[in-house]
Coordinates of N, CA, C and O in Angstrom, one line a residue:
M20 N -97.2 -75.8 -18.2 CA -97.8 -77.1 -18.0 C -98.8 -77.5 -19.0 O -99.2 -78.6 -19.1
S21 N -99.4 -76.5 -19.7 CA -100.4 -76.9 -20.7 C -99.8 -77.5 -21.9 O -98.6 -77.2 -22.1
F22 N -100.6 -78.0 -22.8 CA -100.0 -78.5 -24.0 C -99.8 -77.4 -25.1 O -100.7 -76.5 -25.3
P23 N -98.6 -77.4 -25.6 CA -98.2 -76.3 -26.5 C -98.7 -76.5 -27.8 O -98.3 -77.4 -28.6
D24 N -99.6 -75.7 -28.3 CA -100.2 -75.7 -29.7 C -99.1 -75.4 -30.8 O -99.3 -75.7 -31.9
S25 N -98.0 -74.9 -30.3 CA -97.0 -74.5 -31.3 C -96.4 -75.7 -32.1 O -95.7 -75.6 -33.1
I26 N -96.6 -76.9 -31.4 CA -95.9 -78.1 -32.0 C -96.9 -78.8 -33.1 O -96.5 -79.7 -33.8
L27 N -98.0 -78.2 -33.3 CA -99.0 -78.7 -34.3 C -98.6 -78.1 -35.7 O -98.1 -77.0 -35.8
T28 N -98.9 -78.9 -36.8 CA -98.8 -78.3 -38.1 C -99.8 -77.4 -38.4 O -100.8 -77.3 -37.7
S29 N -99.7 -76.6 -39.5 CA -100.7 -75.5 -39.8 C -102.1 -76.0 -40.0 O -103.0 -75.3 -39.6
D30 N -102.2 -77.2 -40.5 CA -103.6 -77.6 -40.8 C -104.0 -78.8 -39.9 O -105.0 -79.5 -40.1
E31 N -103.2 -79.0 -38.8 CA -103.6 -80.1 -37.8 C -104.5 -79.6 -36.8 O -104.3 -78.4 -36.3
E32 N -105.4 -80.3 -36.4 CA -106.5 -79.9 -35.3 C -106.4 -81.0 -34.2 O -106.4 -82.1 -34.5
V33 N -106.6 -80.5 -33.0 CA -106.7 -81.4 -31.8 C -108.1 -81.9 -31.8 O -109.1 -81.1 -31.7
V34 N -108.2 -83.2 -31.7 CA -109.6 -83.8 -31.5 C -109.9 -84.1 -30.1 O -110.9 -83.9 -29.6
L35 N -108.9 -84.7 -29.4 CA -108.9 -85.1 -28.0 C -107.7 -84.7 -27.3 O -106.6 -84.9 -27.9
H36 N -107.8 -84.1 -26.2 CA -106.6 -83.8 -25.4 C -106.9 -84.3 -24.0 O -107.8 -83.8 -23.2
L37 N -106.2 -85.4 -23.4 CA -106.5 -86.0 -22.2 C -105.3 -86.0 -21.4 O -104.1 -86.0 -21.7
H38 N -105.6 -86.1 -20.0 CA -104.7 -86.5 -19.0 C -104.9 -87.9 -18.4 O -106.1 -88.4 -18.8
P39 N -104.1 -88.5 -17.7 CA -104.5 -89.7 -17.1 C -105.8 -89.6 -16.3 O -106.1 -88.5 -15.9
H40 N -106.5 -90.6 -16.0 CA -107.7 -90.7 -15.2 C -107.6 -90.0 -13.8 O -106.4 -90.1 -13.3
W41 N -108.5 -89.3 -13.4 CA -108.4 -88.7 -12.0 C -108.1 -89.5 -10.9 O -107.7 -89.2 -9.9
R42 N -108.4 -90.8 -11.1 CA -108.2 -91.8 -10.0 C -106.6 -91.8 -9.6 O -106.3 -92.2 -8.5
R43 N -105.7 -91.3 -10.5 CA -104.3 -91.2 -9.9 C -104.2 -90.2 -8.9 O -103.1 -90.2 -8.3
L44 N -105.1 -89.4 -8.7 CA -105.0 -88.3 -7.7 C -105.6 -88.6 -6.5 O -105.6 -87.8 -5.5
V45 N -106.2 -89.8 -6.3 CA -106.9 -90.2 -5.1 C -105.9 -90.2 -4.0 O -106.1 -89.8 -2.8
A46 N -104.7 -91.0 -4.1 CA -103.8 -91.1 -3.0 C -103.1 -89.8 -2.6 O -103.1 -89.5 -1.5
P47 N -102.8 -88.9 -3.6 CA -102.3 -87.6 -3.2 C -103.4 -86.8 -2.3 O -102.9 -86.1 -1.4
V48 N -104.5 -86.8 -2.7 CA -105.5 -86.1 -1.9 C -105.7 -86.7 -0.6 O -105.9 -85.9 0.5
A49 N -105.7 -88.0 -0.5 CA -105.6 -88.7 0.7 C -104.4 -88.2 1.7 O -104.6 -87.9 2.9
W50 N -103.3 -88.1 1.2 CA -102.2 -87.7 1.9 C -102.3 -86.3 2.4 O -101.9 -85.9 3.5
V51 N -102.8 -85.5 1.6 CA -103.1 -83.9 2.0 C -104.0 -84.0 3.2 O -103.8 -83.3 4.3
V52 N -105.1 -84.8 3.2 CA -106.0 -84.8 4.3 C -105.3 -85.4 5.5 O -105.5 -84.8 6.6
L53 N -104.6 -86.5 5.3 CA -103.9 -87.1 6.5 C -102.9 -86.1 7.1 O -102.7 -86.0 8.4
V54 N -102.0 -85.4 6.2 CA -101.1 -84.5 6.8 C -101.8 -83.3 7.5 O -101.3 -83.0 8.6
V55 N -102.9 -82.7 7.0 CA -103.5 -81.7 7.5 C -104.0 -82.1 8.9 O -103.9 -81.3 9.9
L56 N -104.6 -83.2 9.0 CA -105.2 -83.8 10.3 C -104.1 -84.0 11.3 O -104.2 -83.7 12.4
G57 N -102.9 -84.5 10.8 CA -101.8 -84.8 11.7 C -101.3 -83.5 12.3 O -100.9 -83.4 13.4
V58 N -101.2 -82.4 11.4 CA -100.7 -81.1 11.9 C -101.7 -80.5 12.9 O -101.3 -79.9 14.0
I59 N -103.0 -80.7 12.6 CA -104.0 -80.2 13.6 C -103.9 -80.8 14.9 O -103.9 -80.3 16.0
A60 N -103.7 -82.2 14.9 CA -103.7 -83.0 16.0 C -102.4 -82.6 16.8 O -102.4 -82.6 18.0
A61 N -101.3 -82.4 16.2 CA -100.1 -82.0 16.8 C -100.2 -80.7 17.5 O -99.7 -80.5 18.6
A62 N -100.9 -79.7 16.9 CA -101.1 -78.4 17.4 C -101.9 -78.6 18.7 O -101.6 -77.8 19.6
V63 N -102.9 -79.4 18.7 CA -103.8 -79.5 19.9 C -103.1 -80.3 20.9 O -103.3 -79.8 22.2
L64 N -102.4 -81.3 20.6 CA -101.8 -82.2 21.7 C -100.5 -81.6 22.2 O -100.3 -81.5 23.5
W65 N -99.6 -81.0 21.4 CA -98.4 -80.6 21.9 C -98.1 -79.1 21.8 O -97.4 -78.5 22.5
G66 N -98.8 -78.5 20.9 CA -98.8 -77.0 20.8 C -97.3 -76.6 20.3 O -96.5 -77.4 20.0
G67 N -97.1 -75.4 20.2 CA -95.8 -74.7 19.9 C -94.8 -75.5 19.0 O -95.0 -75.8 17.9
T68 N -93.7 -75.9 19.7 CA -92.6 -76.5 19.0 C -93.0 -77.9 18.2 O -92.6 -78.2 17.2
G69 N -93.7 -78.7 19.0 CA -94.2 -80.0 18.5 C -94.9 -79.8 17.3 O -94.8 -80.6 16.3
A70 N -95.8 -78.9 17.2 CA -96.7 -78.7 16.0 C -95.8 -78.1 14.9 O -96.0 -78.5 13.8
L71 N -94.8 -77.3 15.2 CA -94.0 -76.8 14.2 C -93.1 -77.8 13.5 O -93.0 -77.9 12.3
V72 N -92.6 -78.8 14.4 CA -91.9 -79.9 13.8 C -92.7 -80.8 12.9 O -92.4 -81.1 11.8
V73 N -94.0 -81.1 13.5 CA -94.8 -82.0 12.5 C -95.3 -81.2 11.3 O -95.3 -81.8 10.3
A74 N -95.4 -79.9 11.4 CA -95.9 -79.2 10.3 C -94.7 -79.1 9.1 O -95.0 -79.2 8.0
V75 N -93.5 -79.0 9.6 CA -92.2 -79.0 8.6 C -92.3 -80.4 8.0 O -92.1 -80.5 6.8
I76 N -92.3 -81.4 8.8 CA -92.3 -82.8 8.3 C -93.4 -83.0 7.3 O -93.3 -83.6 6.3
G77 N -94.6 -82.5 7.7 CA -95.8 -82.6 6.9 C -95.7 -81.9 5.5 O -96.1 -82.4 4.6
L78 N -95.0 -80.8 5.6 CA -94.9 -79.9 4.3 C -94.0 -80.9 3.4 O -94.3 -80.9 2.2
G79 N -92.9 -81.3 3.9 CA -92.1 -82.3 3.1 C -92.8 -83.4 2.5 O -92.6 -83.8 1.3
M80 N -93.6 -84.0 3.4 CA -94.5 -85.2 2.9 C -95.5 -84.8 1.8 O -95.6 -85.4 0.8
L81 N -96.0 -83.5 2.0 CA -96.9 -83.0 0.9 C -96.3 -82.8 -0.4 O -96.8 -83.2 -1.5
V82 N -95.2 -82.3 -0.4 CA -94.5 -82.1 -1.6 C -94.1 -83.4 -2.4 O -94.3 -83.6 -3.5
W83 N -93.6 -84.4 -1.5 CA -93.2 -85.6 -2.1 C -94.4 -86.5 -2.4 O -94.4 -87.2 -3.5
L84 N -95.4 -86.6 -1.5 CA -96.6 -87.6 -1.8 C -97.8 -87.0 -2.4 O -98.7 -87.8 -2.9
A85 N -97.9 -85.6 -2.4 CA -99.0 -85.0 -3.1 C -98.8 -84.1 -4.3 O -99.3 -84.3 -5.4
L86 N -97.8 -83.1 -4.0 CA -97.5 -82.2 -5.1 C -96.9 -82.8 -6.3 O -97.2 -82.5 -7.4
W87 N -95.8 -83.7 -6.1 CA -95.2 -84.3 -7.2 C -96.1 -85.2 -8.1 O -96.0 -85.1 -9.2
P88 N -96.9 -86.1 -7.5 CA -97.8 -86.9 -8.3 C -98.8 -86.0 -9.1 O -99.1 -86.4 -10.2
W89 N -99.2 -84.9 -8.4 CA -100.2 -83.9 -9.2 C -99.4 -83.4 -10.4 O -100.0 -83.3 -11.4
L90 N -98.1 -82.9 -10.1 CA -97.4 -82.4 -11.3 C -97.1 -83.4 -12.4 O -97.3 -83.1 -13.5
E91 N -96.9 -84.6 -12.0 CA -96.8 -85.6 -13.1 C -98.2 -85.8 -13.8 O -98.1 -86.1 -15.0
W92 N -99.1 -86.0 -13.0 CA -100.5 -86.1 -13.8 C -100.8 -84.9 -14.7 O -101.1 -85.1 -15.8
R93 N -100.5 -83.7 -14.1 CA -100.8 -82.5 -14.9 C -99.9 -82.4 -16.2 O -100.4 -81.7 -17.2
T94 N -98.7 -82.9 -16.1 CA -97.8 -82.7 -17.2 C -97.7 -84.0 -18.2 O -96.9 -84.0 -19.1
T95 N -98.7 -84.9 -18.0 CA -98.9 -86.1 -18.9 C -100.0 -85.7 -19.8 O -101.1 -85.5 -19.4
H96 N -99.8 -85.7 -21.0 CA -100.7 -85.4 -22.1 C -100.9 -86.4 -23.1 O -99.9 -87.0 -23.7
Y97 N -102.1 -86.8 -23.4 CA -102.4 -87.7 -24.5 C -103.1 -87.0 -25.5 O -104.4 -86.6 -25.3
V98 N -102.6 -86.5 -26.6 CA -103.2 -85.6 -27.6 C -103.5 -86.3 -28.7 O -102.5 -87.0 -29.5
F99 N -104.8 -86.4 -29.3 CA -105.1 -87.1 -30.5 C -105.5 -85.9 -31.7 O -106.5 -85.2 -31.3
T100 N -104.8 -85.9 -32.6 CA -105.1 -84.8 -33.7 C -105.4 -85.5 -34.9 O -105.6 -86.8 -35.1
T101 N -105.7 -84.7 -36.0 CA -106.2 -85.2 -37.3 C -105.0 -85.7 -38.0 O -105.2 -86.5 -39.1
E102 N -103.8 -85.8 -37.6 CA -102.6 -86.3 -38.2 C -101.9 -87.3 -37.3 O -101.1 -88.1 -38.0
R103 N -101.9 -87.3 -36.1 CA -101.0 -88.1 -35.2 C -101.5 -88.2 -33.8 O -102.5 -87.4 -33.4
V104 N -101.0 -89.2 -33.1 CA -101.1 -89.2 -31.6 C -99.8 -88.7 -31.0 O -98.8 -89.2 -31.3
L105 N -100.0 -87.7 -30.1 CA -98.9 -87.1 -29.4 C -98.9 -87.6 -27.9 O -99.9 -87.4 -27.3
L106 N -97.8 -88.0 -27.4 CA -97.6 -88.4 -26.0 C -96.5 -87.5 -25.4 O -95.4 -87.5 -26.0
R107 N -96.8 -86.8 -24.4 CA -95.9 -86.0 -23.7 C -96.0 -86.2 -22.2 O -97.1 -86.2 -21.7
E108 N -94.8 -86.4 -21.5 CA -94.8 -86.6 -20.0 C -93.5 -86.1 -19.5 O -92.5 -86.0 -20.2
G109 N -93.6 -85.8 -18.2 CA -92.4 -85.3 -17.5 C -92.5 -84.0 -16.9 O -93.1 -83.0 -17.5
V110 N -92.0 -83.8 -15.6 CA -92.1 -82.6 -14.9 C -90.9 -81.7 -15.2 O -91.0 -80.7 -15.8
L111 N -89.7 -82.2 -14.9 CA -88.5 -81.4 -15.1 C -87.9 -81.9 -16.5 O -87.5 -81.0 -17.3
A112 N -87.7 -83.1 -16.7 CA -87.2 -83.7 -17.9 C -88.5 -84.2 -18.7 O -89.3 -84.8 -18.1
R113 N -88.5 -83.9 -20.1 CA -89.6 -84.2 -20.8 C -89.5 -85.4 -21.7 O -88.3 -85.5 -22.2
Q114 N -90.4 -86.3 -21.9 CA -90.4 -87.2 -22.9 C -91.5 -87.1 -23.9 O -92.6 -86.7 -23.4
G115 N -91.4 -87.5 -25.1 CA -92.5 -87.4 -26.0 C -92.3 -88.4 -27.1 O -91.3 -89.0 -27.4
R116 N -93.4 -88.8 -27.6 CA -93.6 -89.7 -28.8 C -94.7 -89.3 -29.6 O -95.8 -89.0 -29.1
D117 N -94.5 -89.3 -30.9 CA -95.6 -89.0 -31.9 C -95.7 -90.1 -32.8 O -94.7 -90.8 -33.2
I118 N -96.9 -90.5 -32.9 CA -97.3 -91.7 -33.8 C -98.1 -91.1 -35.0 O -99.3 -90.8 -34.7
P119 N -97.6 -91.1 -36.1 CA -98.6 -90.7 -37.3 C -99.7 -91.7 -37.6 O -99.6 -92.9 -37.3
L120 N -100.9 -91.2 -37.7 CA -102.0 -92.0 -37.8 C -101.9 -93.0 -39.0 O -102.4 -94.3 -38.8
A121 N -101.2 -92.8 -40.0 CA -100.9 -93.7 -41.1 C -100.1 -94.9 -40.6 O -100.1 -96.0 -41.4
R122 N -99.4 -94.8 -39.6 CA -98.5 -95.9 -39.0 C -99.3 -96.8 -38.1 O -98.7 -97.8 -37.5
I123 N -100.5 -96.4 -37.6 CA -101.2 -97.3 -36.5 C -101.8 -98.4 -37.2 O -102.5 -98.4 -38.2
N124 N -101.5 -99.6 -36.6 CA -102.0 -100.9 -37.1 C -103.2 -101.4 -36.4 O -104.1 -101.9 -36.9
D125 N -103.1 -101.2 -35.1 CA -104.1 -101.9 -34.3 C -104.3 -101.0 -33.1 O -103.3 -100.4 -32.5
V126 N -105.5 -100.9 -32.5 CA -105.8 -100.2 -31.2 C -106.7 -101.1 -30.4 O -107.8 -101.5 -30.8
S127 N -106.3 -101.5 -29.2 CA -107.1 -102.2 -28.3 C -107.1 -101.6 -26.9 O -106.4 -100.7 -26.6
F128 N -108.1 -102.0 -26.2 CA -108.2 -101.6 -24.8 C -108.6 -102.7 -23.9 O -109.1 -103.8 -24.2
S129 N -108.3 -102.5 -22.6 CA -108.8 -103.4 -21.5 C -109.1 -102.6 -20.3 O -108.6 -101.4 -20.1
H130 N -110.1 -103.1 -19.5 CA -110.3 -102.4 -18.3 C -110.9 -103.5 -17.3 O -111.7 -104.4 -17.6
S131 N -110.6 -103.2 -16.2 CA -111.1 -104.1 -15.0 C -112.4 -103.7 -14.6 O -113.0 -102.7 -15.0
L132 N -113.2 -104.4 -13.8 CA -114.5 -104.0 -13.3 C -114.4 -102.7 -12.5 O -115.3 -101.8 -12.8
L133 N -113.4 -102.4 -11.8 CA -113.2 -101.1 -11.1 C -113.0 -100.0 -12.2 O -113.6 -98.9 -12.0
E134 N -112.2 -100.3 -13.0 CA -111.9 -99.3 -14.1 C -113.2 -99.0 -14.9 O -113.4 -97.9 -15.2
R135 N -114.0 -100.1 -15.2 CA -115.2 -99.8 -16.0 C -116.2 -98.9 -15.1 O -116.8 -98.0 -15.6
M136 N -116.2 -99.1 -13.8 CA -117.1 -98.3 -12.9 C -116.5 -96.9 -13.0 O -117.3 -96.0 -12.8
L137 N -115.3 -96.6 -13.0 CA -114.7 -95.3 -13.0 C -114.6 -94.6 -14.2 O -114.3 -93.5 -14.3
G138 N -114.7 -95.4 -15.3 CA -114.7 -94.9 -16.6 C -113.3 -94.8 -17.2 O -113.0 -93.7 -17.8
S139 N -112.4 -95.7 -16.8 CA -111.1 -95.6 -17.3 C -110.6 -96.9 -17.8 O -111.3 -98.0 -17.9
G140 N -109.4 -97.0 -18.3 CA -108.8 -98.3 -18.7 C -107.4 -98.1 -19.4 O -106.9 -97.1 -19.3
T141 N -106.9 -99.1 -20.0 CA -105.7 -99.1 -20.6 C -105.9 -99.4 -22.2 O -106.6 -100.3 -22.6
M142 N -105.2 -98.5 -22.9 CA -105.3 -98.5 -24.4 C -104.0 -98.9 -24.9 O -102.9 -98.3 -24.5
T143 N -103.9 -99.8 -25.8 CA -102.6 -100.2 -26.5 C -102.6 -99.9 -27.9 O -103.6 -100.3 -28.6
I144 N -101.7 -99.1 -28.4 CA -101.6 -98.6 -29.8 C -100.4 -99.4 -30.4 O -99.4 -99.2 -30.0
E145 N -100.7 -100.2 -31.5 CA -99.7 -100.9 -32.2 C -99.4 -100.1 -33.4 O -100.3 -99.8 -34.3
S146 N -98.1 -99.8 -33.6 CA -97.8 -99.0 -34.8 C -96.7 -99.7 -35.5 O -95.9 -100.5 -35.0
A147 N -96.6 -99.4 -36.8 CA -95.4 -100.0 -37.7 C -94.2 -99.1 -37.2 O -94.3 -98.0 -37.1
G148 N -93.1 -99.9 -37.0 CA -91.9 -99.1 -36.7 C -91.1 -100.0 -35.7 O -91.6 -101.1 -35.2
E149 N -90.0 -99.5 -35.3 CA -89.1 -100.3 -34.4 C -89.6 -100.3 -33.0 O -89.3 -101.2 -32.2
R150 N -90.4 -99.3 -32.5 CA -90.8 -99.3 -31.2 C -92.0 -100.1 -30.9 O -92.4 -100.2 -29.8
G151 N -92.7 -100.5 -31.9 CA -93.8 -101.4 -31.7 C -95.2 -100.8 -31.1 O -95.9 -100.2 -31.8
Q152 N -95.4 -100.9 -29.8 CA -96.6 -100.6 -29.2 C -96.4 -99.5 -28.1 O -95.4 -99.5 -27.5
V153 N -97.5 -98.8 -27.9 CA -97.6 -97.8 -26.9 C -98.7 -98.2 -25.9 O -99.8 -98.5 -26.5
V154 N -98.4 -98.2 -24.6 CA -99.5 -98.5 -23.7 C -99.9 -97.3 -23.0 O -99.1 -96.6 -22.3
L155 N -101.1 -96.8 -23.0 CA -101.6 -95.6 -22.3 C -102.5 -96.1 -21.1 O -103.6 -96.6 -21.3
A156 N -101.9 -96.2 -19.8 CA -102.6 -96.7 -18.7 C -103.4 -95.5 -18.1 O -103.2 -94.4 -18.3
D157 N -104.5 -95.9 -17.5 CA -105.4 -95.0 -16.8 C -105.9 -93.9 -17.7 O -106.0 -92.8 -17.3
L158 N -106.3 -94.4 -18.8 CA -106.9 -93.4 -19.9 C -108.3 -93.2 -19.5 O -109.1 -94.2 -19.5
P159 N -108.8 -92.0 -19.4 CA -110.3 -91.9 -19.2 C -111.1 -92.1 -20.4 O -110.6 -91.9 -21.6
R160 N -112.3 -92.6 -20.3 CA -113.2 -93.0 -21.3 C -112.4 -93.7 -22.4 O -112.5 -93.3 -23.6
V161 N -111.8 -94.8 -22.1 CA -111.0 -95.5 -23.0 C -111.8 -96.1 -24.2 O -111.3 -96.0 -25.3
E162 N -113.0 -96.6 -24.0 CA -113.8 -97.1 -25.2 C -114.2 -95.9 -26.1 O -114.0 -96.2 -27.4
H163 N -114.4 -94.9 -25.6 CA -114.9 -93.7 -26.5 C -113.5 -93.2 -27.2 O -113.6 -92.9 -28.4
T164 N -112.5 -93.2 -26.4 CA -111.2 -92.8 -27.1 C -110.8 -93.8 -28.2 O -110.2 -93.4 -29.2
Q165 N -110.9 -95.0 -27.9 CA -110.6 -96.0 -29.0 C -111.5 -95.7 -30.3 O -110.9 -95.8 -31.4
S166 N -112.7 -95.5 -30.1 CA -113.6 -95.2 -31.2 C -113.1 -94.0 -31.9 O -113.0 -94.0 -33.2
V167 N -112.8 -92.9 -31.2 CA -112.3 -91.6 -31.9 C -111.1 -91.9 -32.6 O -110.9 -91.5 -33.8
L168 N -110.1 -92.7 -32.1 CA -108.8 -93.0 -32.8 C -109.1 -93.7 -34.0 O -108.4 -93.5 -35.1
Y169 N -110.0 -94.7 -33.9 CA -110.3 -95.5 -35.0 C -111.0 -94.6 -36.2 O -110.5 -94.8 -37.4
E170 N -111.8 -93.7 -35.8 CA -112.3 -92.9 -36.9 C -111.2 -92.0 -37.5 O -111.2 -91.7 -38.7
L171 N -110.4 -91.5 -36.7 CA -109.2 -90.7 -37.1 C -108.3 -91.4 -38.1 O -107.9 -90.9 -39.1
V172 N -108.0 -92.7 -37.7 CA -107.1 -93.5 -38.6 C -107.8 -93.8 -39.9 O -107.3 -93.7 -41.0
E173 N -109.2 -94.1 -39.8 CA -109.9 -94.3 -41.2 C -110.0 -93.0 -42.0 O -109.8 -93.1 -43.3
A174 N -110.2 -91.9 -41.4 CA -110.1 -90.6 -42.1 C -109.0 -90.4 -42.8 O -108.8 -89.8 -43.9
D175 N -107.9 -90.6 -42.1 CA -106.5 -90.5 -42.5 C -106.2 -91.3 -43.8 O -105.6 -90.9 -44.7
R176 N -106.7 -92.5 -43.7 CA -106.4 -93.4 -44.9 C -107.3 -93.0 -46.1 O -106.9 -93.2 -47.2
L177 N -108.4 -92.4 -45.9 CA -109.2 -91.9 -47.0 C -108.8 -90.6 -47.5 O -109.2 -90.2 -48.7
R178 N -108.0 -89.9 -46.8 CA -107.5 -88.5 -47.2 C -106.6 -88.6 -48.4 O -105.7 -89.5 -48.3
P179 N -106.6 -87.9 -49.5 CA -105.8 -87.8 -50.5 C -104.4 -87.3 -50.1 O -104.3 -86.5 -49.2
P180 N -103.4 -87.9 -50.7 CA -102.0 -87.5 -50.3 C -101.8 -86.0 -50.7 O -102.3 -85.5 -51.7
A181 N -101.0 -85.4 -49.8 CA -100.8 -84.0 -50.0 C -99.8 -83.8 -51.2 O -99.0 -84.6 -51.5
V182 N -100.0 -82.6 -51.9 CA -99.1 -82.4 -53.1 C -98.3 -81.3 -52.7 O -98.5 -80.2 -52.2
E183 N -96.9 -81.6 -52.9 CA -95.8 -80.7 -52.5 C -95.9 -79.5 -53.5 O -96.4 -79.5 -54.6
E184 N -95.5 -78.3 -53.0 CA -95.4 -77.0 -53.8 C -94.8 -77.2 -55.1 O -95.3 -76.7 -56.2
D185 N -93.7 -77.9 -55.2 CA -92.9 -78.0 -56.5 C -93.6 -79.0 -57.4 O -93.1 -79.1 -58.6
E186 N -94.5 -79.9 -56.9 CA -95.1 -80.9 -57.7 C -96.4 -80.3 -58.3 O -97.1 -81.1 -59.0
K187 N -96.9 -79.2 -57.8 CA -98.3 -78.8 -58.4 C -98.2 -78.4 -59.9 O -97.2 -77.8 -60.3
P188 N -99.2 -78.8 -60.6 CA -99.2 -78.4 -62.0 C -99.5 -76.9 -62.2 O -100.1 -76.3 -61.4
S189 N -98.9 -76.3 -63.2 CA -99.1 -74.9 -63.5 C -100.2 -74.6 -64.3 O -100.7 -75.3 -65.1

């Protein structure tokens, strides 16, 4: 579930590695609390078989309403490196997208009042290419992340082009 460093190039360094904001986990945690309270109430009120039935139903609800959203949160990676932005998501089936820093044209963000109070927001990365833009919703510290990405793009533009092995002078 962690980010595989094996997909990085030899001289590439991770600058930021983020998951979506923790607020995505508020509802799953609330479901855990409600299901546990429901099972306790069923045990007190009905005992035996009634509590067992409620516990089995509660376990199914926990997998669906709490465990699965947590797994989605945990397996969603926003990785900013010295060469590209990597996006990876998916629990069973995986999706990914890499955007080289040289292809990034614009980075913008927005956040509502609640998102500002919680320290999250939405960042939009516009890149040259047929897919256009990528929207990263519920990004933690969105303003800081935008600044870091801007610095990475500028540093990439100032970096001299790499010389291939066969092009090096002898």
